[in-house]
Amino acid sequence: MCKSGDVVHYDPNGWDHGAGYRGLATDSLSDPATLLGLMAEHLDGLLAAEADRRHTAAAALRAVMTEQVLRDGETSFWDPAFE
């Protein structure tokens, strides 16, 4: 965590060639807790057997995460979770 309160993503595999810093993950420690709560709310859909239901749940989760926590995509840290 930085002095500003930002939580940054650092990849230890990149330390030796200047590629460790991976950008902003979130701008406060409370955001990951909120994100985990939002994930729990969508868990049934995310774990559904039907691919369409999983896709719909993931899209809904991403929309609410972006709106409530990630402030309209100011960070790409979470993108791989939805791929």
PDB file of N, CA, C and O in Angstrom:
ATOM      1  N   MET A   1       0.843  -1.167   0.000  1.00  0.00           N
ATOM      2  CA  MET A   1       0.000   0.000   0.000  1.00  0.00           C
ATOM      3  C   MET A   1       0.890   1.233   0.000  1.00  0.00           C
ATOM      4  O   MET A   1       1.891   1.287   0.693  1.00  0.00           O
ATOM      5  N   CYS A   2       0.511   2.221  -0.764  1.00  0.00           N
ATOM      6  CA  CYS A   2       1.271   3.462  -0.874  1.00  0.00           C
ATOM      7  C   CYS A   2       0.823   4.456   0.206  1.00  0.00           C
ATOM      8  O   CYS A   2      -0.215   4.289   0.828  1.00  0.00           O
ATOM      9  N   LYS A   3       1.572   5.518   0.374  1.00  0.00           N
ATOM     10  CA  LYS A   3       1.200   6.563   1.323  1.00  0.00           C
ATOM     11  C   LYS A   3      -0.159   7.169   0.993  1.00  0.00           C
ATOM     12  O   LYS A   3      -0.876   7.607   1.878  1.00  0.00           O
ATOM     13  N   SER A   4      -0.508   7.196  -0.269  1.00  0.00           N
ATOM     14  CA  SER A   4      -1.778   7.784  -0.691  1.00  0.00           C
ATOM     15  C   SER A   4      -2.969   6.911  -0.328  1.00  0.00           C
ATOM     16  O   SER A   4      -4.103   7.336  -0.413  1.00  0.00           O
ATOM     17  N   GLY A   5      -2.723   5.653   0.046  1.00  0.00           N
ATOM     18  CA  GLY A   5      -3.791   4.701   0.310  1.00  0.00           C
ATOM     19  C   GLY A   5      -4.038   3.778  -0.864  1.00  0.00           C
ATOM     20  O   GLY A   5      -4.800   2.831  -0.762  1.00  0.00           O
ATOM     21  N   ASP A   6      -3.403   4.057  -1.996  1.00  0.00           N
ATOM     22  CA  ASP A   6      -3.549   3.197  -3.164  1.00  0.00           C
ATOM     23  C   ASP A   6      -2.953   1.823  -2.895  1.00  0.00           C
ATOM     24  O   ASP A   6      -1.955   1.689  -2.199  1.00  0.00           O
ATOM     25  N   VAL A   7      -3.573   0.814  -3.460  1.00  0.00           N
ATOM     26  CA  VAL A   7      -3.044  -0.537  -3.412  1.00  0.00           C
ATOM     27  C   VAL A   7      -2.589  -0.860  -4.827  1.00  0.00           C
ATOM     28  O   VAL A   7      -3.387  -0.854  -5.760  1.00  0.00           O
ATOM     29  N   VAL A   8      -1.293  -1.082  -4.992  1.00  0.00           N
ATOM     30  CA  VAL A   8      -0.751  -1.335  -6.320  1.00  0.00           C
ATOM     31  C   VAL A   8      -0.413  -2.812  -6.480  1.00  0.00           C
ATOM     32  O   VAL A   8      -0.175  -3.523  -5.512  1.00  0.00           O
ATOM     33  N   HIS A   9      -0.407  -3.243  -7.725  1.00  0.00           N
ATOM     34  CA  HIS A   9      -0.065  -4.625  -8.044  1.00  0.00           C
ATOM     35  C   HIS A   9       1.400  -4.658  -8.449  1.00  0.00           C
ATOM     36  O   HIS A   9       1.821  -3.960  -9.365  1.00  0.00           O
ATOM     37  N   TYR A  10       2.158  -5.480  -7.771  1.00  0.00           N
ATOM     38  CA  TYR A  10       3.564  -5.643  -8.082  1.00  0.00           C
ATOM     39  C   TYR A  10       3.824  -7.106  -8.368  1.00  0.00           C
ATOM     40  O   TYR A  10       3.511  -7.981  -7.558  1.00  0.00           O
ATOM     41  N   ASP A  11       4.378  -7.382  -9.504  1.00  0.00           N
ATOM     42  CA  ASP A  11       4.699  -8.746  -9.909  1.00  0.00           C
ATOM     43  C   ASP A  11       6.164  -9.023  -9.567  1.00  0.00           C
ATOM     44  O   ASP A  11       7.066  -8.479 -10.200  1.00  0.00           O
ATOM     45  N   PRO A  12       6.426  -9.868  -8.579  1.00  0.00           N
ATOM     46  CA  PRO A  12       7.814 -10.124  -8.189  1.00  0.00           C
ATOM     47  C   PRO A  12       8.645 -10.784  -9.288  1.00  0.00           C
ATOM     48  O   PRO A  12       9.868 -10.742  -9.242  1.00  0.00           O
ATOM     49  N   ASN A  13       8.009 -11.369 -10.286  1.00  0.00           N
ATOM     50  CA  ASN A  13       8.763 -11.985 -11.380  1.00  0.00           C
ATOM     51  C   ASN A  13       9.393 -10.952 -12.306  1.00  0.00           C
ATOM     52  O   ASN A  13      10.212 -11.302 -13.144  1.00  0.00           O
ATOM     53  N   GLY A  14       9.003  -9.680 -12.161  1.00  0.00           N
ATOM     54  CA  GLY A  14       9.546  -8.669 -13.050  1.00  0.00           C
ATOM     55  C   GLY A  14      10.562  -7.752 -12.408  1.00  0.00           C
ATOM     56  O   GLY A  14      11.048  -6.817 -13.028  1.00  0.00           O
ATOM     57  N   TRP A  15      10.928  -8.030 -11.172  1.00  0.00           N
ATOM     58  CA  TRP A  15      11.810  -7.114 -10.442  1.00  0.00           C
ATOM     59  C   TRP A  15      13.168  -6.940 -11.115  1.00  0.00           C
ATOM     60  O   TRP A  15      13.754  -5.873 -11.095  1.00  0.00           O
ATOM     61  N   ASP A  16      13.671  -7.979 -11.732  1.00  0.00           N
ATOM     62  CA  ASP A  16      15.029  -7.926 -12.281  1.00  0.00           C
ATOM     63  C   ASP A  16      15.125  -7.291 -13.672  1.00  0.00           C
ATOM     64  O   ASP A  16      16.216  -7.057 -14.170  1.00  0.00           O
ATOM     65  N   HIS A  17      13.998  -6.989 -14.272  1.00  0.00           N
ATOM     66  CA  HIS A  17      14.052  -6.353 -15.592  1.00  0.00           C
ATOM     67  C   HIS A  17      13.065  -5.184 -15.709  1.00  0.00           C
ATOM     68  O   HIS A  17      12.605  -4.868 -16.787  1.00  0.00           O
ATOM     69  N   GLY A  18      12.776  -4.553 -14.586  1.00  0.00           N
ATOM     70  CA  GLY A  18      11.977  -3.338 -14.573  1.00  0.00           C
ATOM     71  C   GLY A  18      10.521  -3.510 -14.957  1.00  0.00           C
ATOM     72  O   GLY A  18       9.887  -2.561 -15.388  1.00  0.00           O
ATOM     73  N   ALA A  19       9.992  -4.718 -14.803  1.00  0.00           N
ATOM     74  CA  ALA A  19       8.597  -4.954 -15.175  1.00  0.00           C
ATOM     75  C   ALA A  19       7.761  -5.390 -13.981  1.00  0.00           C
ATOM     76  O   ALA A  19       6.737  -6.037 -14.149  1.00  0.00           O
ATOM     77  N   GLY A  20       8.201  -5.053 -12.784  1.00  0.00           N
ATOM     78  CA  GLY A  20       7.480  -5.475 -11.595  1.00  0.00           C
ATOM     79  C   GLY A  20       6.196  -4.704 -11.354  1.00  0.00           C
ATOM     80  O   GLY A  20       5.182  -5.267 -10.960  1.00  0.00           O
ATOM     81  N   TYR A  21       6.222  -3.388 -11.575  1.00  0.00           N
ATOM     82  CA  TYR A  21       5.037  -2.570 -11.323  1.00  0.00           C
ATOM     83  C   TYR A  21       3.977  -2.876 -12.369  1.00  0.00           C
ATOM     84  O   TYR A  21       4.209  -2.770 -13.560  1.00  0.00           O
ATOM     85  N   ARG A  22       2.794  -3.266 -11.908  1.00  0.00           N
ATOM     86  CA  ARG A  22       1.713  -3.641 -12.822  1.00  0.00           C
ATOM     87  C   ARG A  22       0.520  -2.696 -12.735  1.00  0.00           C
ATOM     88  O   ARG A  22      -0.512  -2.946 -13.323  1.00  0.00           O
ATOM     89  N   GLY A  23       0.632  -1.632 -11.965  1.00  0.00           N
ATOM     90  CA  GLY A  23      -0.426  -0.632 -11.933  1.00  0.00           C
ATOM     91  C   GLY A  23      -1.287  -0.691 -10.691  1.00  0.00           C
ATOM     92  O   GLY A  23      -1.087  -1.487  -9.772  1.00  0.00           O
ATOM     93  N   LEU A  24      -2.254   0.175 -10.687  1.00  0.00           N
ATOM     94  CA  LEU A  24      -3.172   0.331  -9.565  1.00  0.00           C
ATOM     95  C   LEU A  24      -4.137  -0.843  -9.495  1.00  0.00           C
ATOM     96  O   LEU A  24      -4.735  -1.222 -10.496  1.00  0.00           O
ATOM     97  N   ALA A  25      -4.282  -1.421  -8.313  1.00  0.00           N
ATOM     98  CA  ALA A  25      -5.289  -2.460  -8.098  1.00  0.00           C
ATOM     99  C   ALA A  25      -6.569  -1.821  -7.569  1.00  0.00           C
ATOM    100  O   ALA A  25      -7.666  -2.118  -8.016  1.00  0.00           O
ATOM    101  N   THR A  26      -6.426  -0.923  -6.608  1.00  0.00           N
ATOM    102  CA  THR A  26      -7.560  -0.206  -6.022  1.00  0.00           C
ATOM    103  C   THR A  26      -7.006   0.969  -5.231  1.00  0.00           C
ATOM    104  O   THR A  26      -5.817   1.027  -4.959  1.00  0.00           O
ATOM    105  N   ASP A  27      -7.867   1.887  -4.889  1.00  0.00           N
ATOM    106  CA  ASP A  27      -7.353   3.066  -4.201  1.00  0.00           C
ATOM    107  C   ASP A  27      -7.640   3.088  -2.700  1.00  0.00           C
ATOM    108  O   ASP A  27      -7.487   4.110  -2.045  1.00  0.00           O
ATOM    109  N   SER A  28      -8.044   1.953  -2.144  1.00  0.00           N
ATOM    110  CA  SER A  28      -8.191   1.854  -0.691  1.00  0.00           C
ATOM    111  C   SER A  28      -8.261   0.383  -0.286  1.00  0.00           C
ATOM    112  O   SER A  28      -8.606  -0.476  -1.094  1.00  0.00           O
ATOM    113  N   LEU A  29      -7.961   0.106   0.958  1.00  0.00           N
ATOM    114  CA  LEU A  29      -8.026  -1.278   1.440  1.00  0.00           C
ATOM    115  C   LEU A  29      -9.460  -1.760   1.608  1.00  0.00           C
ATOM    116  O   LEU A  29      -9.709  -2.960   1.598  1.00  0.00           O
ATOM    117  N   SER A  30     -10.397  -0.838   1.752  1.00  0.00           N
ATOM    118  CA  SER A  30     -11.788  -1.259   1.916  1.00  0.00           C
ATOM    119  C   SER A  30     -12.377  -1.777   0.599  1.00  0.00           C
ATOM    120  O   SER A  30     -13.314  -2.577   0.607  1.00  0.00           O
ATOM    121  N   ASP A  31     -11.823  -1.344  -0.538  1.00  0.00           N
ATOM    122  CA  ASP A  31     -12.359  -1.786  -1.829  1.00  0.00           C
ATOM    123  C   ASP A  31     -12.263  -3.294  -2.043  1.00  0.00           C
ATOM    124  O   ASP A  31     -13.238  -3.902  -2.489  1.00  0.00           O
ATOM    125  N   PRO A  32     -11.129  -3.945  -1.754  1.00  0.00           N
ATOM    126  CA  PRO A  32     -11.103  -5.400  -1.940  1.00  0.00           C
ATOM    127  C   PRO A  32     -12.146  -6.124  -1.077  1.00  0.00           C
ATOM    128  O   PRO A  32     -12.738  -7.111  -1.528  1.00  0.00           O
ATOM    129  N   ALA A  33     -12.402  -5.627   0.117  1.00  0.00           N
ATOM    130  CA  ALA A  33     -13.428  -6.242   0.962  1.00  0.00           C
ATOM    131  C   ALA A  33     -14.804  -6.084   0.318  1.00  0.00           C
ATOM    132  O   ALA A  33     -15.612  -7.018   0.307  1.00  0.00           O
ATOM    133  N   THR A  34     -15.058  -4.911  -0.226  1.00  0.00           N
ATOM    134  CA  THR A  34     -16.322  -4.676  -0.922  1.00  0.00           C
ATOM    135  C   THR A  34     -16.438  -5.586  -2.138  1.00  0.00           C
ATOM    136  O   THR A  34     -17.493  -6.170  -2.389  1.00  0.00           O
ATOM    137  N   LEU A  35     -15.347  -5.716  -2.877  1.00  0.00           N
ATOM    138  CA  LEU A  35     -15.346  -6.576  -4.061  1.00  0.00           C
ATOM    139  C   LEU A  35     -15.622  -8.033  -3.694  1.00  0.00           C
ATOM    140  O   LEU A  35     -16.372  -8.729  -4.385  1.00  0.00           O
ATOM    141  N   LEU A  36     -15.035  -8.488  -2.603  1.00  0.00           N
ATOM    142  CA  LEU A  36     -15.297  -9.863  -2.162  1.00  0.00           C
ATOM    143  C   LEU A  36     -16.765 -10.051  -1.796  1.00  0.00           C
ATOM    144  O   LEU A  36     -17.363 -11.086  -2.093  1.00  0.00           O
ATOM    145  N   GLY A  37     -17.354  -9.059  -1.156  1.00  0.00           N
ATOM    146  CA  GLY A  37     -18.776  -9.122  -0.832  1.00  0.00           C
ATOM    147  C   GLY A  37     -19.636  -9.178  -2.083  1.00  0.00           C
ATOM    148  O   GLY A  37     -20.611  -9.941  -2.154  1.00  0.00           O
ATOM    149  N   LEU A  38     -19.283  -8.366  -3.082  1.00  0.00           N
ATOM    150  CA  LEU A  38     -20.025  -8.389  -4.341  1.00  0.00           C
ATOM    151  C   LEU A  38     -19.884  -9.734  -5.038  1.00  0.00           C
ATOM    152  O   LEU A  38     -20.845 -10.252  -5.611  1.00  0.00           O
ATOM    153  N   MET A  39     -18.684 -10.321  -4.977  1.00  0.00           N
ATOM    154  CA  MET A  39     -18.477 -11.644  -5.566  1.00  0.00           C
ATOM    155  C   MET A  39     -19.345 -12.683  -4.865  1.00  0.00           C
ATOM    156  O   MET A  39     -19.934 -13.553  -5.518  1.00  0.00           O
ATOM    157  N   ALA A  40     -19.435 -12.588  -3.549  1.00  0.00           N
ATOM    158  CA  ALA A  40     -20.260 -13.534  -2.787  1.00  0.00           C
ATOM    159  C   ALA A  40     -21.731 -13.423  -3.186  1.00  0.00           C
ATOM    160  O   ALA A  40     -22.432 -14.436  -3.284  1.00  0.00           O
ATOM    161  N   GLU A  41     -22.184 -12.192  -3.442  1.00  0.00           N
ATOM    162  CA  GLU A  41     -23.570 -11.997  -3.867  1.00  0.00           C
ATOM    163  C   GLU A  41     -23.862 -12.654  -5.215  1.00  0.00           C
ATOM    164  O   GLU A  41     -24.986 -13.049  -5.483  1.00  0.00           O
ATOM    165  N   HIS A  42     -22.877 -12.752  -6.067  1.00  0.00           N
ATOM    166  CA  HIS A  42     -23.050 -13.311  -7.412  1.00  0.00           C
ATOM    167  C   HIS A  42     -22.540 -14.756  -7.518  1.00  0.00           C
ATOM    168  O   HIS A  42     -22.494 -15.316  -8.612  1.00  0.00           O
ATOM    169  N   LEU A  43     -22.162 -15.342  -6.407  1.00  0.00           N
ATOM    170  CA  LEU A  43     -21.503 -16.647  -6.416  1.00  0.00           C
ATOM    171  C   LEU A  43     -22.333 -17.751  -7.061  1.00  0.00           C
ATOM    172  O   LEU A  43     -21.804 -18.553  -7.835  1.00  0.00           O
ATOM    173  N   ASP A  44     -23.627 -17.812  -6.774  1.00  0.00           N
ATOM    174  CA  ASP A  44     -24.454 -18.875  -7.366  1.00  0.00           C
ATOM    175  C   ASP A  44     -24.397 -18.835  -8.888  1.00  0.00           C
ATOM    176  O   ASP A  44     -24.243 -19.873  -9.528  1.00  0.00           O
ATOM    177  N   GLY A  45     -24.512 -17.654  -9.451  1.00  0.00           N
ATOM    178  CA  GLY A  45     -24.456 -17.528 -10.902  1.00  0.00           C
ATOM    179  C   GLY A  45     -23.082 -17.836 -11.457  1.00  0.00           C
ATOM    180  O   GLY A  45     -22.942 -18.449 -12.508  1.00  0.00           O
ATOM    181  N   LEU A  46     -22.043 -17.394 -10.742  1.00  0.00           N
ATOM    182  CA  LEU A  46     -20.678 -17.626 -11.204  1.00  0.00           C
ATOM    183  C   LEU A  46     -20.301 -19.101 -11.201  1.00  0.00           C
ATOM    184  O   LEU A  46     -19.455 -19.528 -11.975  1.00  0.00           O
ATOM    185  N   LEU A  47     -20.921 -19.869 -10.316  1.00  0.00           N
ATOM    186  CA  LEU A  47     -20.629 -21.297 -10.213  1.00  0.00           C
ATOM    187  C   LEU A  47     -21.649 -22.175 -10.937  1.00  0.00           C
ATOM    188  O   LEU A  47     -21.585 -23.401 -10.845  1.00  0.00           O
ATOM    189  N   ALA A  48     -22.571 -21.566 -11.652  1.00  0.00           N
ATOM    190  CA  ALA A  48     -23.622 -22.309 -12.335  1.00  0.00           C
ATOM    191  C   ALA A  48     -23.042 -23.238 -13.399  1.00  0.00           C
ATOM    192  O   ALA A  48     -21.989 -22.972 -13.977  1.00  0.00           O
ATOM    193  N   ALA A  49     -23.742 -24.321 -13.653  1.00  0.00           N
ATOM    194  CA  ALA A  49     -23.304 -25.283 -14.667  1.00  0.00           C
ATOM    195  C   ALA A  49     -23.471 -24.716 -16.072  1.00  0.00           C
ATOM    196  O   ALA A  49     -22.695 -25.029 -16.966  1.00  0.00           O
ATOM    197  N   GLU A  50     -24.484 -23.867 -16.272  1.00  0.00           N
ATOM    198  CA  GLU A  50     -24.769 -23.325 -17.596  1.00  0.00           C
ATOM    199  C   GLU A  50     -23.845 -22.145 -17.903  1.00  0.00           C
ATOM    200  O   GLU A  50     -23.768 -21.190 -17.144  1.00  0.00           O
ATOM    201  N   ALA A  51     -23.191 -22.208 -19.042  1.00  0.00           N
ATOM    202  CA  ALA A  51     -22.252 -21.153 -19.436  1.00  0.00           C
ATOM    203  C   ALA A  51     -22.945 -19.802 -19.576  1.00  0.00           C
ATOM    204  O   ALA A  51     -22.378 -18.770 -19.197  1.00  0.00           O
ATOM    205  N   ASP A  52     -24.153 -19.784 -20.109  1.00  0.00           N
ATOM    206  CA  ASP A  52     -24.875 -18.515 -20.262  1.00  0.00           C
ATOM    207  C   ASP A  52     -25.133 -17.859 -18.913  1.00  0.00           C
ATOM    208  O   ASP A  52     -25.007 -16.643 -18.771  1.00  0.00           O
ATOM    209  N   ARG A  53     -25.489 -18.654 -17.937  1.00  0.00           N
ATOM    210  CA  ARG A  53     -25.755 -18.114 -16.596  1.00  0.00           C
ATOM    211  C   ARG A  53     -24.463 -17.581 -15.972  1.00  0.00           C
ATOM    212  O   ARG A  53     -24.460 -16.539 -15.334  1.00  0.00           O
ATOM    213  N   ARG A  54     -23.344 -18.291 -16.161  1.00  0.00           N
ATOM    214  CA  ARG A  54     -22.050 -17.812 -15.643  1.00  0.00           C
ATOM    215  C   ARG A  54     -21.659 -16.497 -16.311  1.00  0.00           C
ATOM    216  O   ARG A  54     -21.209 -15.564 -15.651  1.00  0.00           O
ATOM    217  N   HIS A  55     -21.829 -16.432 -17.636  1.00  0.00           N
ATOM    218  CA  HIS A  55     -21.486 -15.225 -18.374  1.00  0.00           C
ATOM    219  C   HIS A  55     -22.332 -14.037 -17.910  1.00  0.00           C
ATOM    220  O   HIS A  55     -21.810 -12.939 -17.706  1.00  0.00           O
ATOM    221  N   THR A  56     -23.621 -14.257 -17.727  1.00  0.00           N
ATOM    222  CA  THR A  56     -24.522 -13.199 -17.266  1.00  0.00           C
ATOM    223  C   THR A  56     -24.131 -12.731 -15.873  1.00  0.00           C
ATOM    224  O   THR A  56     -24.096 -11.528 -15.601  1.00  0.00           O
ATOM    225  N   ALA A  57     -23.816 -13.660 -14.984  1.00  0.00           N
ATOM    226  CA  ALA A  57     -23.412 -13.303 -13.620  1.00  0.00           C
ATOM    227  C   ALA A  57     -22.099 -12.534 -13.620  1.00  0.00           C
ATOM    228  O   ALA A  57     -21.948 -11.547 -12.885  1.00  0.00           O
ATOM    229  N   ALA A  58     -21.144 -12.961 -14.445  1.00  0.00           N
ATOM    230  CA  ALA A  58     -19.857 -12.262 -14.516  1.00  0.00           C
ATOM    231  C   ALA A  58     -20.030 -10.852 -15.071  1.00  0.00           C
ATOM    232  O   ALA A  58     -19.418  -9.898 -14.573  1.00  0.00           O
ATOM    233  N   ALA A  59     -20.881 -10.692 -16.072  1.00  0.00           N
ATOM    234  CA  ALA A  59     -21.127  -9.361 -16.640  1.00  0.00           C
ATOM    235  C   ALA A  59     -21.798  -8.456 -15.617  1.00  0.00           C
ATOM    236  O   ALA A  59     -21.446  -7.276 -15.485  1.00  0.00           O
ATOM    237  N   ALA A  60     -22.754  -8.997 -14.866  1.00  0.00           N
ATOM    238  CA  ALA A  60     -23.434  -8.206 -13.840  1.00  0.00           C
ATOM    239  C   ALA A  60     -22.456  -7.820 -12.726  1.00  0.00           C
ATOM    240  O   ALA A  60     -22.461  -6.679 -12.247  1.00  0.00           O
ATOM    241  N   LEU A  61     -21.611  -8.751 -12.326  1.00  0.00           N
ATOM    242  CA  LEU A  61     -20.618  -8.475 -11.287  1.00  0.00           C
ATOM    243  C   LEU A  61     -19.645  -7.399 -11.755  1.00  0.00           C
ATOM    244  O   LEU A  61     -19.351  -6.455 -11.026  1.00  0.00           O
ATOM    245  N   ARG A  62     -19.168  -7.533 -12.969  1.00  0.00           N
ATOM    246  CA  ARG A  62     -18.226  -6.531 -13.491  1.00  0.00           C
ATOM    247  C   ARG A  62     -18.867  -5.143 -13.545  1.00  0.00           C
ATOM    248  O   ARG A  62     -18.242  -4.143 -13.214  1.00  0.00           O
ATOM    249  N   ALA A  63     -20.120  -5.079 -13.953  1.00  0.00           N
ATOM    250  CA  ALA A  63     -20.815  -3.793 -14.037  1.00  0.00           C
ATOM    251  C   ALA A  63     -20.935  -3.141 -12.664  1.00  0.00           C
ATOM    252  O   ALA A  63     -20.647  -1.955 -12.506  1.00  0.00           O
ATOM    253  N   VAL A  64     -21.332  -3.910 -11.666  1.00  0.00           N
ATOM    254  CA  VAL A  64     -21.497  -3.333 -10.331  1.00  0.00           C
ATOM    255  C   VAL A  64     -20.138  -3.014  -9.703  1.00  0.00           C
ATOM    256  O   VAL A  64     -19.988  -2.017  -9.006  1.00  0.00           O
ATOM    257  N   MET A  65     -19.119  -3.831  -9.972  1.00  0.00           N
ATOM    258  CA  MET A  65     -17.771  -3.539  -9.470  1.00  0.00           C
ATOM    259  C   MET A  65     -17.257  -2.227 -10.060  1.00  0.00           C
ATOM    260  O   MET A  65     -16.700  -1.396  -9.356  1.00  0.00           O
ATOM    261  N   THR A  66     -17.459  -2.062 -11.356  1.00  0.00           N
ATOM    262  CA  THR A  66     -16.987  -0.855 -12.031  1.00  0.00           C
ATOM    263  C   THR A  66     -17.714   0.379 -11.509  1.00  0.00           C
ATOM    264  O   THR A  66     -17.114   1.407 -11.252  1.00  0.00           O
ATOM    265  N   GLU A  67     -19.005   0.239 -11.312  1.00  0.00           N
ATOM    266  CA  GLU A  67     -19.811   1.371 -10.851  1.00  0.00           C
ATOM    267  C   GLU A  67     -19.527   1.738  -9.400  1.00  0.00           C
ATOM    268  O   GLU A  67     -19.351   2.902  -9.069  1.00  0.00           O
ATOM    269  N   GLN A  68     -19.467   0.738  -8.530  1.00  0.00           N
ATOM    270  CA  GLN A  68     -19.391   1.010  -7.098  1.00  0.00           C
ATOM    271  C   GLN A  68     -17.975   1.106  -6.554  1.00  0.00           C
ATOM    272  O   GLN A  68     -17.741   1.799  -5.579  1.00  0.00           O
ATOM    273  N   VAL A  69     -17.048   0.397  -7.139  1.00  0.00           N
ATOM    274  CA  VAL A  69     -15.724   0.307  -6.537  1.00  0.00           C
ATOM    275  C   VAL A  69     -14.623   0.810  -7.460  1.00  0.00           C
ATOM    276  O   VAL A  69     -13.767   1.583  -7.043  1.00  0.00           O
ATOM    277  N   LEU A  70     -14.621   0.374  -8.682  1.00  0.00           N
ATOM    278  CA  LEU A  70     -13.495   0.656  -9.569  1.00  0.00           C
ATOM    279  C   LEU A  70     -13.624   1.988 -10.297  1.00  0.00           C
ATOM    280  O   LEU A  70     -12.755   2.363 -11.058  1.00  0.00           O
ATOM    281  N   ARG A  71     -14.667   2.698 -10.054  1.00  0.00           N
ATOM    282  CA  ARG A  71     -14.875   4.030 -10.608  1.00  0.00           C
ATOM    283  C   ARG A  71     -14.619   4.093 -12.109  1.00  0.00           C
ATOM    284  O   ARG A  71     -13.682   4.703 -12.585  1.00  0.00           O
ATOM    285  N   ASP A  72     -15.478   3.354 -12.799  1.00  0.00           N
ATOM    286  CA  ASP A  72     -15.476   3.372 -14.261  1.00  0.00           C
ATOM    287  C   ASP A  72     -14.161   2.959 -14.890  1.00  0.00           C
ATOM    288  O   ASP A  72     -13.643   3.606 -15.795  1.00  0.00           O
ATOM    289  N   GLY A  73     -13.614   1.875 -14.408  1.00  0.00           N
ATOM    290  CA  GLY A  73     -12.483   1.252 -15.072  1.00  0.00           C
ATOM    291  C   GLY A  73     -11.163   1.971 -14.932  1.00  0.00           C
ATOM    292  O   GLY A  73     -10.328   1.885 -15.813  1.00  0.00           O
ATOM    293  N   GLU A  74     -10.935   2.643 -13.807  1.00  0.00           N
ATOM    294  CA  GLU A  74      -9.667   3.352 -13.666  1.00  0.00           C
ATOM    295  C   GLU A  74      -8.493   2.409 -13.461  1.00  0.00           C
ATOM    296  O   GLU A  74      -7.362   2.824 -13.448  1.00  0.00           O
ATOM    297  N   THR A  75      -8.766   1.137 -13.313  1.00  0.00           N
ATOM    298  CA  THR A  75      -7.702   0.156 -13.180  1.00  0.00           C
ATOM    299  C   THR A  75      -8.004  -1.061 -14.040  1.00  0.00           C
ATOM    300  O   THR A  75      -9.144  -1.472 -14.159  1.00  0.00           O
ATOM    301  N   SER A  76      -6.979  -1.625 -14.644  1.00  0.00           N
ATOM    302  CA  SER A  76      -7.155  -2.841 -15.446  1.00  0.00           C
ATOM    303  C   SER A  76      -6.734  -4.081 -14.660  1.00  0.00           C
ATOM    304  O   SER A  76      -6.731  -5.175 -15.200  1.00  0.00           O
ATOM    305  N   PHE A  77      -6.415  -3.915 -13.380  1.00  0.00           N
ATOM    306  CA  PHE A  77      -5.959  -5.022 -12.541  1.00  0.00           C
ATOM    307  C   PHE A  77      -6.948  -6.176 -12.557  1.00  0.00           C
ATOM    308  O   PHE A  77      -6.553  -7.340 -12.575  1.00  0.00           O
ATOM    309  N   TRP A  78      -8.240  -5.873 -12.544  1.00  0.00           N
ATOM    310  CA  TRP A  78      -9.258  -6.907 -12.409  1.00  0.00           C
ATOM    311  C   TRP A  78      -9.660  -7.528 -13.744  1.00  0.00           C
ATOM    312  O   TRP A  78     -10.381  -8.526 -13.775  1.00  0.00           O
ATOM    313  N   ASP A  79      -9.220  -6.984 -14.868  1.00  0.00           N
ATOM    314  CA  ASP A  79      -9.625  -7.490 -16.182  1.00  0.00           C
ATOM    315  C   ASP A  79      -9.390  -8.991 -16.357  1.00  0.00           C
ATOM    316  O   ASP A  79     -10.273  -9.685 -16.858  1.00  0.00           O
ATOM    317  N   PRO A  80      -8.234  -9.525 -15.983  1.00  0.00           N
ATOM    318  CA  PRO A  80      -8.017 -10.969 -16.187  1.00  0.00           C
ATOM    319  C   PRO A  80      -9.026 -11.863 -15.452  1.00  0.00           C
ATOM    320  O   PRO A  80      -9.296 -12.970 -15.887  1.00  0.00           O
ATOM    321  N   ALA A  81      -9.595 -11.364 -14.385  1.00  0.00           N
ATOM    322  CA  ALA A  81     -10.577 -12.168 -13.642  1.00  0.00           C
ATOM    323  C   ALA A  81     -11.830 -12.416 -14.474  1.00  0.00           C
ATOM    324  O   ALA A  81     -12.551 -13.380 -14.229  1.00  0.00           O
ATOM    325  N   PHE A  82     -12.073 -11.562 -15.457  1.00  0.00           N
ATOM    326  CA  PHE A  82     -13.283 -11.700 -16.258  1.00  0.00           C
ATOM    327  C   PHE A  82     -13.029 -12.313 -17.622  1.00  0.00           C
ATOM    328  O   PHE A  82     -13.935 -12.456 -18.429  1.00  0.00           O
ATOM    329  N   GLU A  83     -11.805 -12.674 -17.903  1.00  0.00           N
ATOM    330  CA  GLU A  83     -11.495 -13.283 -19.190  1.00  0.00           C
ATOM    331  C   GLU A  83     -11.698 -14.777 -19.160  1.00  0.00           C
ATOM    332  O   GLU A  83     -11.654 -15.424 -18.177  1.00  0.00           O
TER     333      GLU A  83
END
